[in-house]
Amino acid sequence: MEEELRALLRDLDALKQRPDPAAIDRMRERVAGMVTPVAVAAGAAARSKIKDMSAEVVDSNPYSRLMALQRMGIVDNYERIRDYSVAIVGIGGVGSVAAEMLTRCGIGRLLLYDYDTVGMTKTDAAVQTLSGINPDVALESYSLNITTVKGFETFLGSLKARSSDGHNTGVDLVLSCVDNYEARMVVNQACNELGQTWMESGVSEDAVSGHIQLLVPGETACFACAPPLVVASGVDERTLKREGVCAASLPTTMGVVAGLLVQNALKYLLKFGQVSPYLGYNSLKDYFPTMEMKPNPQCSNPACVQRQKEYMQLKPARDAAAKAKMEAEASAADECPVHLDNDWNIRQVIPHDCIVVDDSDTATPSILSTGTDSLPEGLVRELPNADSYQEPVAPVTSGAIDDDDLEELQRQLDALNSS
Amino acid sequence: MEGWDKGTKSVVGEIPLLSTRAGPRDGEAWRQRLKEEYRALIAYTSVNKSKDNDWFRISAANPEGTRWEGSCWYVHNLRRYEFPLQFDIPVAYPQVAPEIELPTLDGKTHKMYRGGKICLTVHFKPLWAKNCPRFGIAHALCLGLAPWLAAEVPILVDSGMVKHKDDEAAPADAAAASGSAAAS
């Protein structure tokens, strides 16, 4: 190989002196010949595809530890992960790590989006690496800028499209791993339009804190529901950002946030544990705040407001289902005492019927029925519910101006431009 | 607008504000917004010309008005430095500002993102967000690109990263050219 490369170098030098297309063709063939054996060797080293996930503990089974989650009683059916499609937008510090984690988990299909390059496109580079890690995952590479109109249309189309094997349509979850406000607003727009659940992630500019957030269009706050801090508080951005310093980055923080993100995604997809609506990470104090955010009825994103309406319309059905579930659980709990022995003779001092209950129906404590708009007795709302928000209509100064033709305006600007 | 010089402030005051909150995916409302964009650009260009401060050319490069191309120039030490200028109207416009690109300066300054997008994060983007949907393309040029050029071009020229086109064409004649070069 070494000798062959040296010969190539000599030929290249010769070519520099005297251009010769035929020599270039010959050289190309030689290089192609050198490339093929390497690819074949790599292919032989990688394992072949595995049809079914097995819990059998043998060297040849990479999934035994994952399938053990079922025996441990954590996940009901781990193998369902193969039916799921996840889109990752932004294949950088967080996105590439998240993609690797999902690949190792054996996710069914990954769609990767990025417009940047690292010698080759970032998405192609990721596909190359990931297919070597786990050939069972179907990988799709989309090298495009989702913030442009054209890129956005491709993005939307791919989120709805059927997978190449025809097994699934659309995606089950979108993970946003982008590094700027503009791209987040675009992911938000796409997911609001599609009613697509997604998770947002971010690492602070000083690289020592981060967050993940679950966004269910109509149900939770969308990314546009709350204005950016500089707008909401009127604070000067210069007090938030250090002048003339580019954003810091720390592989550990990126990795932690990617881990939190994918963990939340797995809980959401495989239905175990509690899916966090928001989880912050402050690495300096190892503080992990969580909170919930309701959608803003006055959100500036029309698609978000539309999804909110739809969510409200389904409220009676949801309430009924929740009530039925709670009753089923309550009756199951009532059937048998938790402990049969009572060595210490512990008994309830306050009679059971003194606990405040909803007098309307079963023994459901009223505090639990906050799902409805009705307030417990004694509580009143201080402020009335907001009316639906209407953006003030722009005053149309005069009909004449507004009747201006777009082409006429274009001509006026062109005239100015050429004068 | 605190922290801005009087000249910029007074010019911004002469650019008509926009009122339609619509982006490229909003159909007829976007056409309405485009009309407002044109009116603002026409007014701004006229003001610049009347003040002998003409410094850019921009026009829509597609019928939908989502792609804009042109050029801008800056005069430093009585010599004019001109750069191609381009940007896309983002899908989430006007909630997010257009990302203005000077492709020929890509890689020459770190005050820029990949692809020649000038960095407007600190000074311009918050101003844009606070004034949504009243600011348009003309405001982005006036409050985003103009200050960027004023801050960066002198540094780029003085450090030799950017050369005047006369010097690049014939380095041997540089001395002669610089003697006669004037703001055009």
Coordinates of C-alpha atoms in Angstrom, one line a residue, chain A residues 105-408:
Chain A
C105 CA -30.8 0.9 21.6
G106 CA -31.8 -0.7 18.3
I107 CA -34.3 2.0 17.2
G108 CA -36.2 1.0 14.0
R109 CA -35.5 4.0 11.9
L110 CA -33.5 7.2 12.3
L111 CA -33.9 10.3 10.1
L112 CA -31.0 12.7 10.3
Y113 CA -31.1 16.4 9.3
D114 CA -28.2 18.9 9.1
Y115 CA -27.0 21.2 6.4
D116 CA -23.4 21.5 7.6
T117 CA -20.4 19.5 6.4
V118 CA -17.3 17.9 8.0
G119 CA -15.4 17.0 4.8
M120 CA -18.5 15.2 3.8
T121 CA -22.1 16.1 4.8
K122 CA -22.6 15.6 8.6
T123 CA -25.6 13.4 7.9
D124 CA -23.7 11.1 5.6
A125 CA -20.8 10.9 8.0
A126 CA -23.3 10.0 10.8
V127 CA -24.9 7.3 8.6
Q128 CA -21.5 5.8 7.9
T129 CA -20.6 5.6 11.6
L130 CA -24.0 4.5 12.8
S131 CA -24.5 1.7 10.2
G132 CA -21.1 0.3 11.5
I133 CA -22.4 0.4 15.1
N134 CA -25.8 -1.3 14.4
P135 CA -26.7 -2.4 10.9
D136 CA -30.3 -3.2 12.0
V137 CA -31.2 0.5 12.1
A138 CA -32.7 2.0 8.9
L139 CA -30.9 5.3 8.4
E140 CA -32.0 8.2 6.3
S141 CA -29.7 11.2 5.6
Y142 CA -31.1 14.6 4.8
S143 CA -28.5 17.2 4.1
L144 CA -30.6 20.4 3.9
N145 CA -31.3 23.7 5.6
I146 CA -34.7 23.4 7.2
T147 CA -35.0 27.2 7.7
T148 CA -35.3 27.9 4.0
V149 CA -38.7 27.5 2.3
K150 CA -37.4 24.7 0.0
G151 CA -35.6 22.9 2.8
F152 CA -38.7 23.2 5.0
E153 CA -40.9 21.5 2.4
T154 CA -38.6 18.6 2.1
F155 CA -38.4 18.4 5.9
L156 CA -42.2 18.3 6.3
G157 CA -42.5 15.8 3.5
S158 CA -39.9 13.4 5.0
L159 CA -41.6 13.6 8.4
K160 CA -44.9 12.3 6.8
A161 CA -43.4 9.9 4.3
R162 CA -43.5 6.1 4.4
S163 CA -40.3 4.4 5.3
S164 CA -38.4 2.7 2.4
D165 CA -39.4 -0.8 3.7
G166 CA -43.0 0.4 3.9
H167 CA -43.4 -0.6 7.5
N168 CA -44.0 2.8 9.1
T169 CA -45.6 6.0 8.0
G170 CA -44.4 9.2 9.5
V171 CA -42.2 9.4 12.6
D172 CA -43.1 8.8 16.2
L173 CA -40.9 11.5 17.7
V174 CA -38.8 14.4 16.6
L175 CA -35.7 15.4 18.6
S176 CA -34.4 18.9 18.1
C177 CA -30.7 19.1 18.7
V178 CA -30.1 22.4 16.9
D179 CA -28.0 25.2 18.2
N180 CA -30.0 28.3 17.3
Y181 CA -33.4 30.0 17.9
E182 CA -34.2 30.2 14.1
A183 CA -34.0 26.4 13.6
R184 CA -35.9 25.7 16.8
M185 CA -38.7 28.0 15.6
V186 CA -38.8 26.0 12.3
V187 CA -39.0 22.6 14.1
N188 CA -41.7 24.1 16.2
Q189 CA -43.6 25.3 13.1
A190 CA -43.3 21.9 11.4
C191 CA -44.4 19.9 14.5
N192 CA -47.3 22.3 15.2
E193 CA -48.5 21.9 11.6
L194 CA -48.3 18.1 11.7
G195 CA -49.5 17.7 15.3
Q196 CA -46.2 15.9 15.9
T197 CA -44.9 15.4 19.4
W198 CA -41.2 16.5 19.7
M199 CA -38.5 17.1 22.3
E200 CA -36.3 20.1 22.4
S201 CA -32.8 20.1 23.8
G202 CA -30.3 22.8 24.4
V203 CA -27.0 23.6 26.1
S204 CA -26.3 27.1 27.5
E205 CA -23.8 29.3 25.9
D206 CA -21.4 28.9 28.8
A207 CA -21.7 25.1 28.4
V208 CA -22.4 24.3 32.0
S209 CA -26.1 23.9 31.9
G210 CA -28.7 22.6 29.6
H211 CA -32.3 21.4 29.3
I212 CA -34.7 19.1 27.6
Q213 CA -38.4 19.7 27.0
L214 CA -41.4 17.7 25.8
L215 CA -43.7 19.5 23.3
V216 CA -47.0 18.0 22.5
P217 CA -48.8 20.4 20.1
G218 CA -52.0 21.7 21.7
E219 CA -51.3 20.1 25.1
T220 CA -48.1 21.7 26.3
A221 CA -46.5 25.0 25.6
C222 CA -45.0 25.2 22.1
F223 CA -41.7 26.9 21.5
A224 CA -43.4 30.1 20.4
C225 CA -45.9 30.2 23.3
A226 CA -43.5 32.3 25.5
P227 CA -41.6 35.1 24.0
P228 CA -37.8 35.0 24.2
L229 CA -36.4 36.4 27.5
V230 CA -35.1 39.6 25.9
V231 CA -38.6 40.4 24.7
A232 CA -40.5 39.3 27.8
S233 CA -38.3 41.0 30.3
G234 CA -36.9 43.9 28.3
V235 CA -33.5 42.9 29.7
D236 CA -30.5 44.0 27.7
E237 CA -29.0 41.0 25.8
R238 CA -25.6 42.4 26.5
T239 CA -26.1 41.6 30.2
L240 CA -26.6 38.0 29.2
K241 CA -23.9 37.5 26.7
R242 CA -20.2 38.2 27.0
E243 CA -19.1 40.5 24.3
G244 CA -16.8 39.2 21.6
V245 CA -16.7 35.6 22.9
C246 CA -18.0 32.7 20.9
A247 CA -20.2 30.1 22.5
A248 CA -18.4 27.5 24.7
S249 CA -18.9 23.8 24.3
L250 CA -18.1 20.9 26.6
P251 CA -18.4 17.3 25.5
T252 CA -19.6 16.2 29.0
T253 CA -22.5 18.6 29.1
M254 CA -23.4 17.7 25.5
G255 CA -23.3 14.1 26.5
V256 CA -25.4 14.5 29.6
V257 CA -28.0 16.5 27.8
A258 CA -28.1 13.9 24.9
G259 CA -28.5 11.2 27.6
L260 CA -31.3 13.0 29.3
L261 CA -33.0 13.6 25.9
V262 CA -32.8 10.0 24.7
Q263 CA -33.8 8.6 28.1
N264 CA -36.9 10.7 28.0
A265 CA -37.5 9.6 24.4
L266 CA -37.2 6.0 25.3
K267 CA -39.6 6.4 28.2
Y268 CA -42.1 8.1 25.9
L269 CA -41.8 5.5 23.1
L270 CA -41.6 2.4 25.3
K271 CA -44.1 3.7 27.9
F272 CA -42.2 3.3 31.1
G273 CA -41.5 5.6 34.0
Q274 CA -42.5 9.3 33.9
V275 CA -41.9 11.3 30.8
S276 CA -40.5 14.7 31.9
P277 CA -42.3 17.7 30.5
Y278 CA -39.2 19.8 31.2
L279 CA -35.9 18.9 32.8
G280 CA -33.2 21.4 33.4
Y281 CA -29.5 20.6 34.2
N282 CA -27.3 22.9 36.1
S283 CA -23.9 21.2 36.2
L284 CA -22.2 23.6 38.6
K285 CA -24.6 22.7 41.4
D286 CA -26.0 19.4 39.9
Y287 CA -29.4 20.8 40.2
F288 CA -32.2 19.3 38.0
P289 CA -35.3 21.5 38.0
T290 CA -38.5 20.2 36.4
M291 CA -41.7 22.0 35.6
E292 CA -44.8 21.9 33.3
M293 CA -45.8 24.6 30.9
K294 CA -49.3 25.0 29.6
P295 CA -49.9 26.4 26.1
N296 CA -50.5 30.1 25.6
P297 CA -54.0 30.8 24.3
Q298 CA -52.6 33.9 22.7
C299 CA -49.6 32.1 21.1
S300 CA -48.4 33.9 18.0
N301 CA -48.2 30.6 16.1
P302 CA -51.6 30.0 14.4
A303 CA -50.9 26.2 14.1
C304 CA -50.4 26.0 17.9
V305 CA -53.7 27.8 18.6
Q306 CA -55.4 25.4 16.2
R307 CA -53.9 22.4 18.0
Q308 CA -55.0 23.9 21.3
K309 CA -58.6 24.1 20.1
E310 CA -58.5 20.5 18.9
Y311 CA -57.1 19.4 22.3
M312 CA -59.9 21.2 24.1
Q313 CA -62.5 19.5 22.0
L314 CA -61.3 16.1 23.1
K315 CA -61.3 17.1 26.7
P316 CA -64.6 15.3 27.7
A317 CA -63.4 12.0 26.3
R318 CA -60.1 12.4 28.1
D319 CA -61.7 13.2 31.4
A320 CA -64.0 10.2 31.1
A321 CA -61.1 7.9 30.4
A322 CA -59.1 9.4 33.3
K323 CA -62.0 8.9 35.7
A324 CA -62.6 5.4 34.5
K325 CA -58.9 4.6 35.1
M326 CA -58.9 6.2 38.5
E327 CA -62.0 4.3 39.6
A328 CA -60.6 1.0 38.3
E329 CA -57.4 1.6 40.3
A330 CA -59.4 2.7 43.4
S331 CA -61.6 -0.3 43.4
A332 CA -58.6 -2.6 42.9
A333 CA -57.0 -1.0 45.9
D334 CA -60.1 -1.3 48.1
E335 CA -60.5 -5.0 47.5
C336 CA -57.9 -6.3 49.9
P337 CA -56.0 -4.8 52.9
V338 CA -52.4 -4.0 52.3
H339 CA -51.2 -5.9 55.4
L340 CA -53.0 -8.7 57.1
D341 CA -51.1 -8.6 60.4
N342 CA -51.1 -5.6 62.7
D343 CA -48.6 -6.3 65.5
W344 CA -48.5 -2.8 66.7
N345 CA -52.2 -2.3 66.8
I346 CA -52.1 0.8 64.5
R347 CA -55.6 2.2 63.7
Q348 CA -57.0 5.3 62.0
V349 CA -58.0 8.0 64.6
I350 CA -60.0 10.2 62.3
P351 CA -63.1 8.4 60.9
H352 CA -62.8 7.6 57.2
D353 CA -65.9 9.7 56.3
C354 CA -64.2 12.9 57.7
I355 CA -61.9 13.1 54.8
V356 CA -63.2 15.7 52.3
V357 CA -64.7 13.9 49.3
D358 CA -66.5 15.0 46.2
D359 CA -70.1 14.6 47.4
S360 CA -71.2 14.0 43.9
D361 CA -69.8 10.6 43.2
T362 CA -67.3 8.0 44.5
A363 CA -64.7 8.4 47.2
T364 CA -62.4 10.4 44.9
P365 CA -60.8 13.2 47.0
S366 CA -61.8 16.5 45.4
I367 CA -58.3 17.7 45.2
L368 CA -57.6 15.1 42.6
S369 CA -60.2 16.3 40.2
T370 CA -58.3 19.3 39.1
G371 CA -58.6 18.0 35.6
T372 CA -61.9 19.9 35.3
D373 CA -62.3 23.7 35.4
S374 CA -64.5 23.5 38.5
L375 CA -62.9 24.8 41.6
P376 CA -63.2 23.1 45.1
E377 CA -65.7 24.7 47.4
G378 CA -64.6 27.9 49.0
L379 CA -62.2 28.9 46.2
V380 CA -63.0 31.5 43.6
R381 CA -61.1 32.8 40.6
E382 CA -59.6 36.3 41.1
L383 CA -59.5 37.1 37.4
P384 CA -61.9 36.1 34.7
N385 CA -60.8 33.6 32.0
A386 CA -59.2 35.4 29.1
D387 CA -61.2 35.9 25.9
S388 CA -59.6 34.6 22.8
Y389 CA -56.9 37.0 21.7
Q390 CA -57.1 39.0 18.6
E391 CA -54.1 40.7 17.1
P392 CA -54.9 44.4 16.6
V393 CA -55.8 44.9 13.0
A394 CA -53.3 47.1 11.3
P395 CA -54.8 50.5 10.4
V396 CA -55.1 50.6 6.7
T397 CA -54.1 54.2 6.0
S398 CA -55.7 54.5 2.6
G399 CA -57.1 52.2 0.0
A400 CA -55.0 53.7 -2.7
I401 CA -51.7 52.7 -1.1
D402 CA -52.9 49.2 -0.5
D403 CA -54.1 48.7 -4.0
D404 CA -50.5 49.0 -5.2
D405 CA -49.6 46.1 -7.3
L406 CA -46.7 44.0 -6.1
E407 CA -45.2 44.1 -9.6
E408 CA -45.4 47.9 -9.6

